[in-house]
Coordinates of C-alpha atoms in Angstrom, one line a residue:
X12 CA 26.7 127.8 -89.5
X13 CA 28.3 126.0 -92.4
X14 CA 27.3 122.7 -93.5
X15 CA 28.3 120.1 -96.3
X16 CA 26.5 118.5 -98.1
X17 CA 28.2 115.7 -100.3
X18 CA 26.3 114.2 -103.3
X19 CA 26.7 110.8 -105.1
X20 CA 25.5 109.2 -108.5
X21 CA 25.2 105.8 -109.2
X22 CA 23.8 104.1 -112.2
X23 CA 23.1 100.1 -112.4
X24 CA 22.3 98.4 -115.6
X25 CA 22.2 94.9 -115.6
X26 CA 22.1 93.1 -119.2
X27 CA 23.0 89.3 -119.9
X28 CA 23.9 87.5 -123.3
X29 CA 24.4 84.1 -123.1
X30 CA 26.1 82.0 -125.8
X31 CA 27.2 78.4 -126.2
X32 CA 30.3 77.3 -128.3
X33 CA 31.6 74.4 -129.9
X34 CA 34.9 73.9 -131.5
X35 CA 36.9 71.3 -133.4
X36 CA 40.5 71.2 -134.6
X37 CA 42.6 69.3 -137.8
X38 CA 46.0 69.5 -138.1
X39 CA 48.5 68.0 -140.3
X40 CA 52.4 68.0 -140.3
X41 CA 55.0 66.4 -141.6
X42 CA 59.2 67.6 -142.3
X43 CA 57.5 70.0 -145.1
X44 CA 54.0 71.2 -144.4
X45 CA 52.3 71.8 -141.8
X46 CA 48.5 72.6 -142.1
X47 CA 45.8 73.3 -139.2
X48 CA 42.2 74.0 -139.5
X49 CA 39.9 75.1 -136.6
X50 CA 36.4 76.0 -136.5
X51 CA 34.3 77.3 -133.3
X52 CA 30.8 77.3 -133.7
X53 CA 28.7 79.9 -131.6
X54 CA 25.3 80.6 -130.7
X55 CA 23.6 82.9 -129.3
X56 CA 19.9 83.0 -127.6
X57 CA 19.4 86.7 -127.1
X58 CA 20.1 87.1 -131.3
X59 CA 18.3 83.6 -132.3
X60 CA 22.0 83.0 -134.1
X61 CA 24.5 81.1 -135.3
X62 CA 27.9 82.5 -136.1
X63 CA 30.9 80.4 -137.6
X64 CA 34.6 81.1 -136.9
X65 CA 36.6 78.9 -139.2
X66 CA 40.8 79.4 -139.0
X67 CA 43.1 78.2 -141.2
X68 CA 46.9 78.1 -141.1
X69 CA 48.9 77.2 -143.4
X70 CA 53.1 76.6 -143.7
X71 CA 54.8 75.0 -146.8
X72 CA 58.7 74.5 -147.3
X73 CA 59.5 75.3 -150.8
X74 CA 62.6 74.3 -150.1
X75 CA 65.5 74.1 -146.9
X76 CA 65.9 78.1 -147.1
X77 CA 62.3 79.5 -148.2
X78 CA 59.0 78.8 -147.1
X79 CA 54.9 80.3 -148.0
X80 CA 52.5 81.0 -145.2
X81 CA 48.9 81.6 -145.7
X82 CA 46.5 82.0 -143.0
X83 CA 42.8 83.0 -143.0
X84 CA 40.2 83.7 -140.1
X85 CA 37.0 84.8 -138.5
X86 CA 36.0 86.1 -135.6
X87 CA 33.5 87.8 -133.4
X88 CA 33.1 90.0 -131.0
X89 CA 29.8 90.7 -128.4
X90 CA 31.2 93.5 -126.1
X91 CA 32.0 97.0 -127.2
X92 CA 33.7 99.7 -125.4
X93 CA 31.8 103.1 -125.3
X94 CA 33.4 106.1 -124.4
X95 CA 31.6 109.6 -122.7
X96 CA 33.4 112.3 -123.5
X97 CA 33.4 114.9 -120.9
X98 CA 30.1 116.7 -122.1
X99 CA 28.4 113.8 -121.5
X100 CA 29.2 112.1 -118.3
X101 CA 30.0 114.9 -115.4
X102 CA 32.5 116.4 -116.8
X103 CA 34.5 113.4 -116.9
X104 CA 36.0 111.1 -119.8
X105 CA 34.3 107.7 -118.7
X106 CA 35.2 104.3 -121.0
X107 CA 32.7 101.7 -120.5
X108 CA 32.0 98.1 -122.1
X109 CA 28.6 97.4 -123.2
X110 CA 26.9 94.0 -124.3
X111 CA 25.9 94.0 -128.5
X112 CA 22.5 94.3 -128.5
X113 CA 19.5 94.2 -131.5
X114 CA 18.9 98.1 -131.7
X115 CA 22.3 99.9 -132.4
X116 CA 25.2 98.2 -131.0
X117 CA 25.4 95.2 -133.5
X118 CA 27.9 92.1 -132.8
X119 CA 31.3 92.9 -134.6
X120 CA 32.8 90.7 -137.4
X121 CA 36.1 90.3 -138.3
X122 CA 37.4 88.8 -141.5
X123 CA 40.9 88.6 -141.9
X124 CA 44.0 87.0 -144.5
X125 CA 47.5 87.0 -144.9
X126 CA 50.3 85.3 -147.1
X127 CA 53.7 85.3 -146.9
X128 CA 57.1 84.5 -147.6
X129 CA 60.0 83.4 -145.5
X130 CA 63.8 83.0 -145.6
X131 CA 66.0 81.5 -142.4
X132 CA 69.7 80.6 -143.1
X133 CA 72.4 81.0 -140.6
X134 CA 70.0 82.9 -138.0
X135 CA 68.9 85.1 -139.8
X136 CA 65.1 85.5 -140.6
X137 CA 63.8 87.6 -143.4
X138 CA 60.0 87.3 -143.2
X139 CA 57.5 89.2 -145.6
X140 CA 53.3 89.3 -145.8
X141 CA 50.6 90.7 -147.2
X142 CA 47.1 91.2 -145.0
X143 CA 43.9 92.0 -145.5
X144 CA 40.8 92.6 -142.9
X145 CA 37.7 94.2 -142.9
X146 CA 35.8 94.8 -139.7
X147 CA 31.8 95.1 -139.6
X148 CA 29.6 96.3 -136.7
X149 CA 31.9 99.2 -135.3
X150 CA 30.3 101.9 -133.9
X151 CA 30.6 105.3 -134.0
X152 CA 30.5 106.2 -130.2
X153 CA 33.5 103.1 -130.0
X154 CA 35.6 104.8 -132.2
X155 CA 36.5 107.8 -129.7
X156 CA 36.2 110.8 -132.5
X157 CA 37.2 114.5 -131.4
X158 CA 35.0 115.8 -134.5
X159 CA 31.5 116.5 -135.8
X160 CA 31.2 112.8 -135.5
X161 CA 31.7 112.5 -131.6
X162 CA 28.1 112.1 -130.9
X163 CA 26.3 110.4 -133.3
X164 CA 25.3 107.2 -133.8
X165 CA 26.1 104.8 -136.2
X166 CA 27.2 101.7 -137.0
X167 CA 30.1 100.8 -140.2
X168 CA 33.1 99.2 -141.3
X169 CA 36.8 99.4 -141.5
X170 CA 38.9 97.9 -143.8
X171 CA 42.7 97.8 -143.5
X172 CA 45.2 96.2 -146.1
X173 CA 49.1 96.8 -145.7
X174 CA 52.6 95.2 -146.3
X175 CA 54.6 93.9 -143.4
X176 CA 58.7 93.4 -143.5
X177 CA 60.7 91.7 -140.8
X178 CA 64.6 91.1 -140.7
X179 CA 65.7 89.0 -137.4
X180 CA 69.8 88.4 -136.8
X181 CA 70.7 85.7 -133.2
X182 CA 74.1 85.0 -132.5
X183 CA 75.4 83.8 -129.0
X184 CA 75.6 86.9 -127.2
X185 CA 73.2 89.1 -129.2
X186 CA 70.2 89.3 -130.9
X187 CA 68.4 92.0 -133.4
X188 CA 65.6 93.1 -135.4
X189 CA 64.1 95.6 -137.8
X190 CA 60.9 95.6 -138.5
X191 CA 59.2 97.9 -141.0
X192 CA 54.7 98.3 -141.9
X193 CA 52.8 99.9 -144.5
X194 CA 49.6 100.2 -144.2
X195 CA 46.0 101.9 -145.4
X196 CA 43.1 101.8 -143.0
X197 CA 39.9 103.3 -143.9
X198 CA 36.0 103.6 -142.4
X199 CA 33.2 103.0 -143.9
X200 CA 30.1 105.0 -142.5
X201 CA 27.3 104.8 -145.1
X202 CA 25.0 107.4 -143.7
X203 CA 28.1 110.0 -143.1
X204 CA 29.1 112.3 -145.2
X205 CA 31.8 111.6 -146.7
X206 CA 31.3 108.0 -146.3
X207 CA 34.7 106.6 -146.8
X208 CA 37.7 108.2 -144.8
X209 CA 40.5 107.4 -142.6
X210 CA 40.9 105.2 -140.0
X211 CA 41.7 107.0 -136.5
X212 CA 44.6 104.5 -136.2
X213 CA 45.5 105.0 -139.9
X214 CA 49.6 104.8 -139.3
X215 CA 51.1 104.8 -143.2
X216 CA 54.2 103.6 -141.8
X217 CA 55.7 102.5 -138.9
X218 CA 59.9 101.1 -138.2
X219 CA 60.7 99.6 -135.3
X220 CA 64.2 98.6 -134.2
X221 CA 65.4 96.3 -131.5
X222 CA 68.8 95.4 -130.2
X223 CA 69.9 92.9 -126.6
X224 CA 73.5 92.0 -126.1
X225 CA 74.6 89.6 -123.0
X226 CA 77.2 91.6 -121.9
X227 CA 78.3 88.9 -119.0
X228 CA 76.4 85.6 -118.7
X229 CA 73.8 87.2 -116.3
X230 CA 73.7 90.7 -117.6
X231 CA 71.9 92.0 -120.5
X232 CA 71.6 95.6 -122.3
X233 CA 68.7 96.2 -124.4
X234 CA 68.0 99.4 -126.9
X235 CA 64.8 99.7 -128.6
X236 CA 63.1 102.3 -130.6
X237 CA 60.3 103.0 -133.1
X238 CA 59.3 105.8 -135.5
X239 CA 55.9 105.8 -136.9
X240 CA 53.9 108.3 -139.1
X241 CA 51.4 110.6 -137.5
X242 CA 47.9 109.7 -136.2
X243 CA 45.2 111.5 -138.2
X244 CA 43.2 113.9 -136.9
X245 CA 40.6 117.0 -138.2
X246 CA 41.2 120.5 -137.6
X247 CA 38.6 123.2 -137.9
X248 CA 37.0 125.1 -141.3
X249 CA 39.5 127.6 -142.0
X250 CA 37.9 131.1 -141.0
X251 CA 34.7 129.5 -139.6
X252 CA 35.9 127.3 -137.3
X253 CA 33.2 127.8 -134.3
X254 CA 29.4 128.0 -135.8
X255 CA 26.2 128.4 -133.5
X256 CA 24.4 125.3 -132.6
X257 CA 21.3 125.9 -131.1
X258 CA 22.2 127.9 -127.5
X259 CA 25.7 126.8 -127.5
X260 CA 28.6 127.6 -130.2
X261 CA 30.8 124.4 -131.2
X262 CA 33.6 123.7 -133.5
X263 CA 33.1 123.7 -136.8
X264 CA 35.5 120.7 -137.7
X265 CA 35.9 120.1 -141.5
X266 CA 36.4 117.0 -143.4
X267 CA 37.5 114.0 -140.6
X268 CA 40.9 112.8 -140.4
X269 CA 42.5 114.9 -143.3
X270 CA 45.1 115.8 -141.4
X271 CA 48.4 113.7 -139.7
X272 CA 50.1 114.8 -136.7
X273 CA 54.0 114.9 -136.5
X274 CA 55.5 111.4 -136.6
X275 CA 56.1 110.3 -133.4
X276 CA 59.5 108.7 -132.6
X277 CA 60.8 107.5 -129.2
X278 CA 63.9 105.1 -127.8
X279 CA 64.0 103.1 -125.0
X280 CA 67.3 101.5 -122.7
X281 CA 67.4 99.0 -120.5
X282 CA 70.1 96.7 -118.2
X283 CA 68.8 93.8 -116.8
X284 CA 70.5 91.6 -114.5
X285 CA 69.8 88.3 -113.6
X286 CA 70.9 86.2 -110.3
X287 CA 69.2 83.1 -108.0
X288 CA 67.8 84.5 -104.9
X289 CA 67.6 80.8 -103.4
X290 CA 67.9 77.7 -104.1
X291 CA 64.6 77.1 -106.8
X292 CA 64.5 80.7 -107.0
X293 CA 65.6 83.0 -109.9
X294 CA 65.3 86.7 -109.9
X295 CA 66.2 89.6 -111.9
X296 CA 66.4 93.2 -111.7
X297 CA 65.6 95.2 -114.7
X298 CA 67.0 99.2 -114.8
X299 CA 65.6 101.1 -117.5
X300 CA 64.6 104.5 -119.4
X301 CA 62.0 105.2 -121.3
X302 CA 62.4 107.8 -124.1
X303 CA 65.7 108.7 -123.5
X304 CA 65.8 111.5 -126.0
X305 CA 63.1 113.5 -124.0
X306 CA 61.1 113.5 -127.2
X307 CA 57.4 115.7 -126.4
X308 CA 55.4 113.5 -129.1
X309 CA 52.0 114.2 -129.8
X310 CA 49.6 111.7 -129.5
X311 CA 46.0 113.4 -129.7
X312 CA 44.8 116.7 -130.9
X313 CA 41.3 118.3 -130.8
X314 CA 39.7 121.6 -130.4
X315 CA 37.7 123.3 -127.7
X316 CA 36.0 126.8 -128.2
X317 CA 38.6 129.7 -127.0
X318 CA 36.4 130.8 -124.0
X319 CA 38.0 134.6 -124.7
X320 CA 37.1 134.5 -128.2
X321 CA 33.6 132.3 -129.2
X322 CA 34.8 133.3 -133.0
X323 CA 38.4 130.9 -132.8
X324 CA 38.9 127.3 -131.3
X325 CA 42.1 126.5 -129.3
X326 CA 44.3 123.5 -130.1
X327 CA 44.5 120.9 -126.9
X328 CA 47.3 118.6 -127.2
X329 CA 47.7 115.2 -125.4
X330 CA 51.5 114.3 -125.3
X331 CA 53.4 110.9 -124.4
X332 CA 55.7 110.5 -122.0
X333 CA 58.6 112.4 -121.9
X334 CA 61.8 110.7 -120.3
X335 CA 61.2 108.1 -117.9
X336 CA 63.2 106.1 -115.7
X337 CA 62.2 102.8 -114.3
X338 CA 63.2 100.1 -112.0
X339 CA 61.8 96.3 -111.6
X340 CA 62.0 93.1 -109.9
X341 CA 61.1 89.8 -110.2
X342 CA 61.4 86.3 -108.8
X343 CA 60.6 82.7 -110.4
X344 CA 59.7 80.4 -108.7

């Protein structure tokens, strides 16, 4: 006799934060500055709190060709996303959002500022700026780490400071852009060791490049493409990279995020064509290809122990799409 017998998990956890908000806005403009100042006040009953999130933007024409921007804000942020890796839900990768509570998932705070500098003449835009930010209340298990790190817990800081450069060109039948960041992001984990290091999403530099042309009135050709330095990422102690962890052998990673993957570079096409369906009825059909060149970019890498050899880890690699072709439609009503 054979006989089946099927099994099912489920878990419920019910939590509630409730919050109340107020906000207020100021804004002045006139033919050479414009000015706006918000500020949302929030409370929140579980935390006995009061958090402030003032904004302020800023725009002043120095004279018809250049202008400074300066901008400035704070914000918050009650829900985190937690990811379980697949040692410690099933067997399965499972991203999950959780409510900030008082024990180790703290609300997150975000401080952030900016100033720049624009030119415009004849359409074309030339548009640089500064940022700073610095983010409190990450967590560790947020952060999705492939290292020694993956399953502690903790809670830190980022900060990330960088350069951004922008160079726009419209004419009638076309329009471009180039657009080119630097940029340094770090953690901050006081009770790691070491404490400082970088960011998972730590991209030095990054181009992107953009090009549509109207080739007939309802017909347009598109190219687009980015290159960008490599993600970081941390590779095993040379020569001892598994070491024995109670009954089970794990990689031995070294220091977190000293190492980049290859720069990743990919270019798009598209041809999108444009028509009326009906009367009070526009539509368009959009044909297009996603990484063209084929490019196998690597997007992730982390190690596993080599199941034929406990002494060695094995390199698994998560890779972007390679070409892709794709077809939509759509109607306006």
């Amino acid at each position: 006799m054979f006989r089946c017998v099927l099994f099912s998990y489920d878990k419920v956890k019910k939590e509630v934060l409730i919050s109340q908000a107020l906000f207020s806005e100021l804004e002045f403009n006139n033919q050479e500055t414009y000015a706006r100042l918000d500020i949302r006040a929030n409370y929140f009953q579980k935390f006995n709190a009061f958090i402030l999130e003032p904004r302020l933007n800023i725009r002043q024409k120095l004279s018809h060709l250049f202008a400074v921007k300066l901008q400035g804000e704070f914000k918050n942020q009650s829900v985190t996303q937690i990811i379980d890796f697949q040692d410690d839900f099933l067997g399965v990768e499972n991203r999950r959002w959780i409510l900030a509570n008082t024990k180790n998932v703290p609300i997150s705070k975000s401080k952030q500022a900016s100033l720049g500098f624009e030119y415009n003449h004849r359409n074309w835009i030339l548009d640089v700026e500064g940022y700073y930010k610095v983010v409190n209340g990450i967590t560790l298990s947020n952060e999705g780490f492939y290292n020694n790190f993956q399953y502690l817990k903790a809670s830190g800081r980022y900060k990330v400071k960088g350069l951004e450069f922008l160079v726009n060109k419209t004419a009638s039948h076309y329009s471009t852009w180039l657009s080119y960041t630097y940029s340094v992001n770090d953690y901050e984990f006081k009770i790691l060791n070491p404490p400082v290091f970088p960011n998972n999403m730590d991209i030095r530099h990054s181009v992107s490049l953009a090009f549509n042309y109207n080739i007939l009135e309802p017909l347009e050709i598109s190219l687009g493409g980015i290159w960008r330095s490599g993600k970081p990422y941390t590779k095993p102690v040379e020569g001892h990279e598994t070491i024995q962890n109670g009954n089970d052998i794990v990689v031995n990673y070294g220091d977190p995020n000293r190492d980049n993957l290859e720069d990743f570079m990919r270019l798009d096409a598209s041809l999108n064509y444009g028509f009326n369906l009906s009367k009070g009825m526009i539509s368009s059909v959009r044909v297009g290809v996603i990484n063209i060149l084929n490019r196998k970019n690597v997007i992730n890498t982390y190690y596993e122990v080599n199941p034929e050899d406990s002494s060695s880890a094995i390199a698994i690699e998560n890779k972007s799409l390679g070409l892709t072709p794709n077809v939509s439609f759509r109607c306006h009503f």
